[in-house]
mmCIF file of C-alpha atoms in Angstrom:
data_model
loop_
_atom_site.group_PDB
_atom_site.id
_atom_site.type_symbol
_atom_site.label_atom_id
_atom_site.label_comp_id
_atom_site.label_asym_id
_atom_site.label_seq_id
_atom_site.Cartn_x
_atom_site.Cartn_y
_atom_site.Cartn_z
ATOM 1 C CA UNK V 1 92.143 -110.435 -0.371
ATOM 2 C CA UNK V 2 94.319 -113.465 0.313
ATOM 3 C CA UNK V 3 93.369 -113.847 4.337
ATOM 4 C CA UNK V 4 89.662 -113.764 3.573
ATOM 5 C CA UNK V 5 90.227 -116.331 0.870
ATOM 6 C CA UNK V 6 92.357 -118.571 2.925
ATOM 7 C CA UNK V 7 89.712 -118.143 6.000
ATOM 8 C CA UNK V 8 87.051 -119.056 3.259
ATOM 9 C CA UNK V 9 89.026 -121.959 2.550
ATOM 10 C CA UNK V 10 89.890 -123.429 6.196
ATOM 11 C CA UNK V 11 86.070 -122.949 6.769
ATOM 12 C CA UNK V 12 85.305 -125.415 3.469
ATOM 13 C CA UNK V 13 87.384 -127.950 4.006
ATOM 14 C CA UNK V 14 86.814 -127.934 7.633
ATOM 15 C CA UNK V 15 83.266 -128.258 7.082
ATOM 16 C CA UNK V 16 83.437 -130.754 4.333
ATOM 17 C CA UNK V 17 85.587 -132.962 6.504
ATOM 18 C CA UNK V 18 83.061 -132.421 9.235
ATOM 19 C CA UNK V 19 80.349 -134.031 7.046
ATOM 20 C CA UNK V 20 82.362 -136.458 6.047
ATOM 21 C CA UNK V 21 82.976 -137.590 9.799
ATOM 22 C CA UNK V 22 79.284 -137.267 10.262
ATOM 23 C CA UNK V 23 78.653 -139.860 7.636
ATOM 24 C CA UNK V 24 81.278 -141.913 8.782
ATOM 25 C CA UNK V 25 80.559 -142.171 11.811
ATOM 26 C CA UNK V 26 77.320 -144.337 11.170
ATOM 27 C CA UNK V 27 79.662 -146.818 10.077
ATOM 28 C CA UNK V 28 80.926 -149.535 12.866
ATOM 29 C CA UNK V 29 83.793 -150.897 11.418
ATOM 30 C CA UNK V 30 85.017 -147.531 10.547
ATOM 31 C CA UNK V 31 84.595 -146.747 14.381
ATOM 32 C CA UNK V 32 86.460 -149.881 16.079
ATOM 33 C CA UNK V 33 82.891 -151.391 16.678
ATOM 34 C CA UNK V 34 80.716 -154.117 15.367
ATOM 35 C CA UNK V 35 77.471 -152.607 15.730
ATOM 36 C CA UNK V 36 75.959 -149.010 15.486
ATOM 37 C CA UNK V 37 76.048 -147.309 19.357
ATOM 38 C CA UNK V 38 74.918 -144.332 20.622
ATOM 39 C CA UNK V 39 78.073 -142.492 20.739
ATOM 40 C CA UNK V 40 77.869 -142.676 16.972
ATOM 41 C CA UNK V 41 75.004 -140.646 16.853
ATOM 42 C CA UNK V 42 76.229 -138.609 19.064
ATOM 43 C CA UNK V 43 79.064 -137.980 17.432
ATOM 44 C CA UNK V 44 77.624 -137.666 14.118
ATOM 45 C CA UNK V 45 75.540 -134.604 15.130
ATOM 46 C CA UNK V 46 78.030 -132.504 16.698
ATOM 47 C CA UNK V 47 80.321 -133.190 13.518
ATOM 48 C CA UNK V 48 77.884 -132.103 11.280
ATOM 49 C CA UNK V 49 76.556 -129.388 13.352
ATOM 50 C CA UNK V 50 79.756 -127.734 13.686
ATOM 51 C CA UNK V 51 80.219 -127.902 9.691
ATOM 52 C CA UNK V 52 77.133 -126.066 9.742
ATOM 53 C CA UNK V 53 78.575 -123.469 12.084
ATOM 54 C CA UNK V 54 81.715 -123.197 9.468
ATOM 55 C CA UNK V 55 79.237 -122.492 6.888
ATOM 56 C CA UNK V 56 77.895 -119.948 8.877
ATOM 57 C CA UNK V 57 80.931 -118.315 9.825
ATOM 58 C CA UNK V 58 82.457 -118.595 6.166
ATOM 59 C CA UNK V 59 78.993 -115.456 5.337
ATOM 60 C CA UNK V 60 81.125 -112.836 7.663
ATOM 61 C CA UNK V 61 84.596 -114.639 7.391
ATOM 62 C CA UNK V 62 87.067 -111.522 8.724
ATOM 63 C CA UNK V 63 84.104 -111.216 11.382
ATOM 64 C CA UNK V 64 84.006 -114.897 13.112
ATOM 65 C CA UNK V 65 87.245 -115.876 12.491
ATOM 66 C CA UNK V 66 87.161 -116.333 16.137
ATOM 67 C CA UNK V 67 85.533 -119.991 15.269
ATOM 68 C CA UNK V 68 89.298 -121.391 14.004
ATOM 69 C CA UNK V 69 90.220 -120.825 17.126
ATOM 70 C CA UNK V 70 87.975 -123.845 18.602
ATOM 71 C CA UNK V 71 88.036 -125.821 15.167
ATOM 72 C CA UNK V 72 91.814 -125.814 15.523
ATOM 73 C CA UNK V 73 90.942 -127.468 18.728
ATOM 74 C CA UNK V 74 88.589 -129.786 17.795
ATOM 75 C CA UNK V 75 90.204 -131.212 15.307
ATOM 76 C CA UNK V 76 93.773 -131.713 17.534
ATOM 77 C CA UNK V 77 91.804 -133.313 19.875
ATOM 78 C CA UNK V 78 90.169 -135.759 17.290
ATOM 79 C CA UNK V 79 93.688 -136.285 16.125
ATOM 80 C CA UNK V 80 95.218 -137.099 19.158
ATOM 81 C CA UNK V 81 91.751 -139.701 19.852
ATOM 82 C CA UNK V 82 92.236 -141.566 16.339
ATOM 83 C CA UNK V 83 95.875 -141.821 16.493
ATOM 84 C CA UNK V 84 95.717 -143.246 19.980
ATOM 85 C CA UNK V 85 92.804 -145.874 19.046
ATOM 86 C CA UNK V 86 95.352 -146.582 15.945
ATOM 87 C CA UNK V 87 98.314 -147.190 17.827
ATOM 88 C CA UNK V 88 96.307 -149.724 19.668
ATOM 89 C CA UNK V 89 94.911 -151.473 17.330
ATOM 90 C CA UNK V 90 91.258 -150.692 17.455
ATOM 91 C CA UNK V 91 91.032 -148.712 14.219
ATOM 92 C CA UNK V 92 93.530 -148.650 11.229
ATOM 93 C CA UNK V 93 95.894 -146.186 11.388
ATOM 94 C CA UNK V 94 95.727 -144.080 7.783
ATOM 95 C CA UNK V 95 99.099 -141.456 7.025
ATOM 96 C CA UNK V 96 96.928 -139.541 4.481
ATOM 97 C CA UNK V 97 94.127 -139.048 7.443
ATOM 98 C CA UNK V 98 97.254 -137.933 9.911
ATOM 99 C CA UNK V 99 98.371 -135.671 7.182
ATOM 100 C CA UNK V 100 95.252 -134.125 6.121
ATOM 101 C CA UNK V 101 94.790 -133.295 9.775
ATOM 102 C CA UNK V 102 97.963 -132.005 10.378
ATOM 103 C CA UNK V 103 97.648 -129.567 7.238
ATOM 104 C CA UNK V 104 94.345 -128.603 8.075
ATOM 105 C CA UNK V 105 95.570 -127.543 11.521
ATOM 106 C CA UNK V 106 98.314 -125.898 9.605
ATOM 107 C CA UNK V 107 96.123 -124.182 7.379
ATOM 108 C CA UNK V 108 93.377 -122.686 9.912
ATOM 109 C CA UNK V 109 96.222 -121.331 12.203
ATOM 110 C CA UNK V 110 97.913 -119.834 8.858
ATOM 111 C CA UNK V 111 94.730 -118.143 8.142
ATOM 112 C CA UNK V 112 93.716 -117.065 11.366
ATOM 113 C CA UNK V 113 96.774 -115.479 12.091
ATOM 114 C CA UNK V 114 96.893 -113.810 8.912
ATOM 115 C CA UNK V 115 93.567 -112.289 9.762
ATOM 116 C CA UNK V 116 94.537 -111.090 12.560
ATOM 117 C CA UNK V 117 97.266 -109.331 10.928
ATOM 118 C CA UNK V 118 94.928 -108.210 8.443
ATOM 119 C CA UNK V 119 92.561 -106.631 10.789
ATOM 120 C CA UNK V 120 94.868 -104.951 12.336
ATOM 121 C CA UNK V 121 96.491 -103.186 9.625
ATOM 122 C CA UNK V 122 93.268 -101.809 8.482
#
């Protein structure tokens, strides 16, 4: 079924990013700082605690599809935070991190809507 597969999908790469940014974010320089602060910590475990929670939802995909919904969020809003601290100057601004972020947006709203559509056909 190609909206479970594409819900399967947004929840892997999603959570792959997400411990990716937990790694990353242990890294100063990476994070417009020159030494390791709490907010990096922080940061780090909600990142990869909400990969876990992709990983959970990606066992009952059509089920907890409901989890895009705050994902799609998430990662707007993390967007929006790096491109700002970019423009500025504080971190470098990266066009393949802008676009992976604006596809992955594009991809979980694809898929959730198509699950919805799916669900209610059935």
């Amino acid at each position: 079924m190609k909206p479970i597969l594409l819900l399967r999908l947004s929840y892997w790469i999603a959570a792959i990013a997400d411990f990716g940014l937990a790694a990353l974010a242990w890294m100063p320089e990476r994070m417009g700082v020159t030494d390791t602060v709490y907010p990096m910590g922080l940061a780090s475990a909600i990142a990869f605690s909400w990969g876990v929670l992709l990983l959970i939802a990606d066992r009952k995909p059509l089920e907890r599809r409901w989890i895009l919904i705050p994902t799609i969020l998430v990662v707007t809003l993390i967007t929006i935070a790096r491109t700002r601290f970019s423009l500025d100057g504080t971190i470098e601004f990266s066009i393949v991190l802008l676009l992976f972020a604006v596809a992955l947006i594009v991809l979980m709203a694809y898929s959730l809507y198509l699950a919805n559509k799916y669900d209610t056909n059935i």
